[in-house]
mmCIF file with all atom_site columns, C-alpha atoms in Angstrom:
data_model
loop_
_atom_site.group_PDB
_atom_site.id
_atom_site.type_symbol
_atom_site.label_atom_id
_atom_site.label_alt_id
_atom_site.label_comp_id
_atom_site.label_asym_id
_atom_site.label_entity_id
_atom_site.label_seq_id
_atom_site.pdbx_PDB_ins_code
_atom_site.Cartn_x
_atom_site.Cartn_y
_atom_site.Cartn_z
_atom_site.occupancy
_atom_site.B_iso_or_equiv
_atom_site.pdbx_formal_charge
_atom_site.auth_seq_id
_atom_site.auth_comp_id
_atom_site.auth_asym_id
_atom_site.auth_atom_id
_atom_site.pdbx_PDB_model_num
ATOM 1   C CA . MET A 1 1   ? -15.228 -16.489 -25.490 1.00 57.00 ? 1   MET A CA 1
ATOM 2   C CA . ALA A 1 2   ? -15.088 -12.798 -24.669 1.00 58.00 ? 2   ALA A CA 1
ATOM 3   C CA . PRO A 1 3   ? -13.709 -11.807 -21.267 1.00 59.00 ? 3   PRO A CA 1
ATOM 4   C CA . SER A 1 4   ? -16.396 -10.959 -18.756 1.00 66.00 ? 4   SER A CA 1
ATOM 5   C CA . TRP A 1 5   ? -16.817 -7.346  -17.700 1.00 60.00 ? 5   TRP A CA 1
ATOM 6   C CA . SER A 1 6   ? -16.136 -6.496  -14.088 1.00 60.00 ? 6   SER A CA 1
ATOM 7   C CA . PRO A 1 7   ? -17.141 -3.247  -12.370 1.00 55.00 ? 7   PRO A CA 1
ATOM 8   C CA . PRO A 1 8   ? -14.486 -0.743  -11.274 1.00 54.00 ? 8   PRO A CA 1
ATOM 9   C CA . PRO A 1 9   ? -13.072 -1.186  -7.754  1.00 55.00 ? 9   PRO A CA 1
ATOM 10  C CA . TRP A 1 10  ? -14.995 1.881   -6.540  1.00 53.00 ? 10  TRP A CA 1
ATOM 11  C CA . PRO A 1 11  ? -18.357 3.293   -7.614  1.00 51.00 ? 11  PRO A CA 1
ATOM 12  C CA . PRO A 1 12  ? -18.134 5.623   -10.639 1.00 49.00 ? 12  PRO A CA 1
ATOM 13  C CA . GLY A 1 13  ? -18.448 9.282   -9.735  1.00 47.00 ? 13  GLY A CA 1
ATOM 14  C CA . ARG A 1 14  ? -16.401 8.970   -6.570  1.00 48.00 ? 14  ARG A CA 1
ATOM 15  C CA . SER A 1 15  ? -12.776 9.863   -6.231  1.00 44.00 ? 15  SER A CA 1
ATOM 16  C CA . ALA A 1 16  ? -10.254 7.052   -6.253  1.00 51.00 ? 16  ALA A CA 1
ATOM 17  C CA . GLY A 1 17  ? -9.462  7.741   -2.600  1.00 52.00 ? 17  GLY A CA 1
ATOM 18  C CA . CYS A 1 18  ? -11.789 7.392   0.340   1.00 55.00 ? 18  CYS A CA 1
ATOM 19  C CA . GLY A 1 19  ? -13.407 10.802  -0.148  1.00 57.00 ? 19  GLY A CA 1
ATOM 20  C CA . HIS A 1 20  ? -16.717 11.587  -1.817  1.00 62.00 ? 20  HIS A CA 1
ATOM 21  C CA . GLY A 1 21  ? -15.695 14.618  -3.883  1.00 70.00 ? 21  GLY A CA 1
ATOM 22  C CA . GLY A 1 22  ? -16.143 13.063  -7.305  1.00 81.00 ? 22  GLY A CA 1
ATOM 23  C CA . ALA A 1 23  ? -13.710 12.928  -10.178 1.00 85.00 ? 23  ALA A CA 1
ATOM 24  C CA . PHE A 1 24  ? -13.693 16.687  -10.824 1.00 86.00 ? 24  PHE A CA 1
ATOM 25  C CA . GLY A 1 25  ? -13.012 17.502  -7.177  1.00 85.00 ? 25  GLY A CA 1
ATOM 26  C CA . ALA A 1 26  ? -10.254 14.907  -6.968  1.00 84.00 ? 26  ALA A CA 1
ATOM 27  C CA . ALA A 1 27  ? -8.625  16.243  -10.142 1.00 88.00 ? 27  ALA A CA 1
ATOM 28  C CA . LEU A 1 28  ? -8.802  19.840  -8.911  1.00 90.00 ? 28  LEU A CA 1
ATOM 29  C CA . VAL A 1 29  ? -7.320  18.952  -5.535  1.00 89.00 ? 29  VAL A CA 1
ATOM 30  C CA . GLY A 1 30  ? -4.606  16.887  -7.223  1.00 87.00 ? 30  GLY A CA 1
ATOM 31  C CA . ILE A 1 31  ? -3.611  19.759  -9.495  1.00 93.00 ? 31  ILE A CA 1
ATOM 32  C CA . LEU A 1 32  ? -3.508  22.271  -6.633  1.00 94.00 ? 32  LEU A CA 1
ATOM 33  C CA . VAL A 1 33  ? -1.491  19.953  -4.411  1.00 90.00 ? 33  VAL A CA 1
ATOM 34  C CA . GLY A 1 34  ? 0.886   19.166  -7.284  1.00 91.00 ? 34  GLY A CA 1
ATOM 35  C CA . VAL A 1 35  ? 1.567   22.855  -7.960  1.00 95.00 ? 35  VAL A CA 1
ATOM 36  C CA . ALA A 1 36  ? 2.064   23.564  -4.245  1.00 94.00 ? 36  ALA A CA 1
ATOM 37  C CA . LEU A 1 37  ? 4.469   20.637  -3.892  1.00 91.00 ? 37  LEU A CA 1
ATOM 38  C CA . ALA A 1 38  ? 6.390   21.722  -7.006  1.00 92.00 ? 38  ALA A CA 1
ATOM 39  C CA . TYR A 1 39  ? 6.991   25.171  -5.492  1.00 95.00 ? 39  TYR A CA 1
ATOM 40  C CA . ALA A 1 40  ? 7.850   23.640  -2.124  1.00 92.00 ? 40  ALA A CA 1
ATOM 41  C CA . THR A 1 41  ? 10.348  21.280  -3.781  1.00 92.00 ? 41  THR A CA 1
ATOM 42  C CA . TYR A 1 42  ? 12.003  24.193  -5.562  1.00 94.00 ? 42  TYR A CA 1
ATOM 43  C CA . PHE A 1 43  ? 12.318  26.386  -2.486  1.00 95.00 ? 43  PHE A CA 1
ATOM 44  C CA . ILE A 1 44  ? 13.278  23.548  -0.113  1.00 92.00 ? 44  ILE A CA 1
ATOM 45  C CA . THR A 1 45  ? 15.804  21.650  -2.250  1.00 92.00 ? 45  THR A CA 1
ATOM 46  C CA . VAL A 1 46  ? 16.693  23.178  -5.618  1.00 94.00 ? 46  VAL A CA 1
ATOM 47  C CA . ARG A 1 47  ? 17.245  26.832  -4.739  1.00 96.00 ? 47  ARG A CA 1
ATOM 48  C CA . PRO A 1 48  ? 19.559  26.225  -1.746  1.00 95.00 ? 48  PRO A CA 1
ATOM 49  C CA . ILE A 1 49  ? 21.708  23.888  -3.869  1.00 95.00 ? 49  ILE A CA 1
ATOM 50  C CA . GLN A 1 50  ? 21.851  26.362  -6.756  1.00 94.00 ? 50  GLN A CA 1
ATOM 51  C CA . THR A 1 51  ? 22.917  29.235  -4.510  1.00 95.00 ? 51  THR A CA 1
ATOM 52  C CA . SER A 1 52  ? 25.428  27.206  -2.491  1.00 94.00 ? 52  SER A CA 1
ATOM 53  C CA . ARG A 1 53  ? 29.085  28.147  -2.918  1.00 93.00 ? 53  ARG A CA 1
ATOM 54  C CA . ARG A 1 54  ? 30.281  24.949  -1.209  1.00 94.00 ? 54  ARG A CA 1
ATOM 55  C CA . ILE A 1 55  ? 29.171  22.681  -4.074  1.00 93.00 ? 55  ILE A CA 1
ATOM 56  C CA . ALA A 1 56  ? 31.178  22.723  -7.296  1.00 94.00 ? 56  ALA A CA 1
ATOM 57  C CA . GLU A 1 57  ? 29.264  23.859  -10.385 1.00 93.00 ? 57  GLU A CA 1
ATOM 58  C CA . ALA A 1 58  ? 29.844  20.497  -12.075 1.00 91.00 ? 58  ALA A CA 1
ATOM 59  C CA . GLU A 1 59  ? 28.268  18.661  -9.136  1.00 95.00 ? 59  GLU A CA 1
ATOM 60  C CA . LYS A 1 60  ? 25.198  20.860  -8.595  1.00 95.00 ? 60  LYS A CA 1
ATOM 61  C CA . GLU A 1 61  ? 23.046  19.131  -11.218 1.00 95.00 ? 61  GLU A CA 1
ATOM 62  C CA . ILE A 1 62  ? 23.690  15.709  -9.681  1.00 95.00 ? 62  ILE A CA 1
ATOM 63  C CA . PHE A 1 63  ? 22.825  17.007  -6.206  1.00 95.00 ? 63  PHE A CA 1
ATOM 64  C CA . ILE A 1 64  ? 19.621  18.627  -7.504  1.00 95.00 ? 64  ILE A CA 1
ATOM 65  C CA . LEU A 1 65  ? 18.499  15.443  -9.273  1.00 95.00 ? 65  LEU A CA 1
ATOM 66  C CA . THR A 1 66  ? 19.232  13.297  -6.222  1.00 96.00 ? 66  THR A CA 1
ATOM 67  C CA . ALA A 1 67  ? 17.568  15.685  -3.775  1.00 94.00 ? 67  ALA A CA 1
ATOM 68  C CA . THR A 1 68  ? 14.387  16.052  -5.837  1.00 94.00 ? 68  THR A CA 1
ATOM 69  C CA . LEU A 1 69  ? 14.170  12.277  -6.345  1.00 95.00 ? 69  LEU A CA 1
ATOM 70  C CA . LEU A 1 70  ? 14.471  11.623  -2.604  1.00 95.00 ? 70  LEU A CA 1
ATOM 71  C CA . LEU A 1 71  ? 11.956  14.346  -1.738  1.00 92.00 ? 71  LEU A CA 1
ATOM 72  C CA . GLY A 1 72  ? 9.538   12.903  -4.317  1.00 91.00 ? 72  GLY A CA 1
ATOM 73  C CA . ILE A 1 73  ? 9.825   9.467   -2.726  1.00 94.00 ? 73  ILE A CA 1
ATOM 74  C CA . ILE A 1 74  ? 9.207   10.940  0.731   1.00 92.00 ? 74  ILE A CA 1
ATOM 75  C CA . ILE A 1 75  ? 6.112   12.807  -0.501  1.00 89.00 ? 75  ILE A CA 1
ATOM 76  C CA . GLN A 1 76  ? 4.804   9.699   -2.307  1.00 89.00 ? 76  GLN A CA 1
ATOM 77  C CA . GLU A 1 77  ? 5.145   7.558   0.818   1.00 91.00 ? 77  GLU A CA 1
ATOM 78  C CA . ALA A 1 78  ? 3.490   10.219  2.979   1.00 89.00 ? 78  ALA A CA 1
ATOM 79  C CA . ILE A 1 79  ? 0.494   10.314  0.611   1.00 83.00 ? 79  ILE A CA 1
ATOM 80  C CA . ARG A 1 80  ? 0.310   6.513   0.451   1.00 86.00 ? 80  ARG A CA 1
ATOM 81  C CA . LEU A 1 81  ? 0.389   6.172   4.230   1.00 87.00 ? 81  LEU A CA 1
ATOM 82  C CA . SER A 1 82  ? -2.194  8.939   4.603   1.00 83.00 ? 82  SER A CA 1
ATOM 83  C CA . LEU A 1 83  ? -4.615  7.230   2.189   1.00 78.00 ? 83  LEU A CA 1
ATOM 84  C CA . HIS A 1 84  ? -3.986  3.853   3.804   1.00 77.00 ? 84  HIS A CA 1
ATOM 85  C CA . GLN A 1 85  ? -4.812  5.282   7.236   1.00 75.00 ? 85  GLN A CA 1
ATOM 86  C CA . GLN A 1 86  ? -7.994  6.943   5.920   1.00 70.00 ? 86  GLN A CA 1
ATOM 87  C CA . CYS A 1 87  ? -9.167  3.660   4.437   1.00 69.00 ? 87  CYS A CA 1
ATOM 88  C CA . GLN A 1 88  ? -8.397  1.762   7.640   1.00 68.00 ? 88  GLN A CA 1
ATOM 89  C CA . ASP A 1 89  ? -10.577 4.208   9.573   1.00 64.00 ? 89  ASP A CA 1
ATOM 90  C CA . ARG A 1 90  ? -13.639 3.299   7.468   1.00 62.00 ? 90  ARG A CA 1
ATOM 91  C CA . PRO A 1 91  ? -16.143 0.748   8.795   1.00 61.00 ? 91  PRO A CA 1
ATOM 92  C CA . ALA A 1 92  ? -15.432 -2.882  7.996   1.00 59.00 ? 92  ALA A CA 1
ATOM 93  C CA . ALA A 1 93  ? -18.648 -3.158  5.939   1.00 56.00 ? 93  ALA A CA 1
ATOM 94  C CA . ASP A 1 94  ? -17.391 -0.463  3.540   1.00 55.00 ? 94  ASP A CA 1
ATOM 95  C CA . ARG A 1 95  ? -14.034 -2.184  3.220   1.00 53.00 ? 95  ARG A CA 1
ATOM 96  C CA . ARG A 1 96  ? -15.691 -5.534  2.421   1.00 56.00 ? 96  ARG A CA 1
ATOM 97  C CA . ARG A 1 97  ? -17.879 -3.896  -0.222  1.00 55.00 ? 97  ARG A CA 1
ATOM 98  C CA . GLY A 1 98  ? -14.762 -2.647  -2.011  1.00 56.00 ? 98  GLY A CA 1
ATOM 99  C CA . ASP A 1 99  ? -15.408 1.103   -1.726  1.00 54.00 ? 99  ASP A CA 1
ATOM 100 C CA . PHE A 1 100 ? -11.735 1.887   -1.348  1.00 53.00 ? 100 PHE A CA 1
ATOM 101 C CA . PRO A 1 101 ? -8.651  1.382   -3.514  1.00 56.00 ? 101 PRO A CA 1
ATOM 102 C CA . ARG A 1 102 ? -6.926  -1.948  -2.992  1.00 56.00 ? 102 ARG A CA 1
ATOM 103 C CA . ARG A 1 103 ? -3.243  -2.606  -3.382  1.00 57.00 ? 103 ARG A CA 1
ATOM 104 C CA . ALA A 1 104 ? -2.302  -5.511  -5.584  1.00 56.00 ? 104 ALA A CA 1
ATOM 105 C CA . HIS A 1 105 ? -0.234  -8.108  -3.760  1.00 56.00 ? 105 HIS A CA 1
ATOM 106 C CA . ALA A 1 106 ? 2.032   -10.564 -5.493  1.00 54.00 ? 106 ALA A CA 1
ATOM 107 C CA . GLY A 1 107 ? 0.523   -13.495 -3.600  1.00 54.00 ? 107 GLY A CA 1
ATOM 108 C CA . GLN A 1 108 ? -3.037  -12.955 -4.850  1.00 51.00 ? 108 GLN A CA 1
#
């Protein structure tokens, strides 16, 4: 027997988040935010490490990799918490209907 089809967790044409901008709008915003965060990461973490005279040349690459990894985790958690808060602010009827992204839990 073929597996039954189930609809996506949010209506097609909407962004995966809680907004109503559509797929094109979500993609455009994602690209712009990604480019802005890439420049911010460079100027906040990479450039100061590269220009530092206190760090040995052999160690700079390790410091850069570690710093960018930690900053990426911080940014990821900030985005996750922001989306979680936006979805919590929606009316309970919308949340029951499944109009927002759900996190998969191991116990379900």
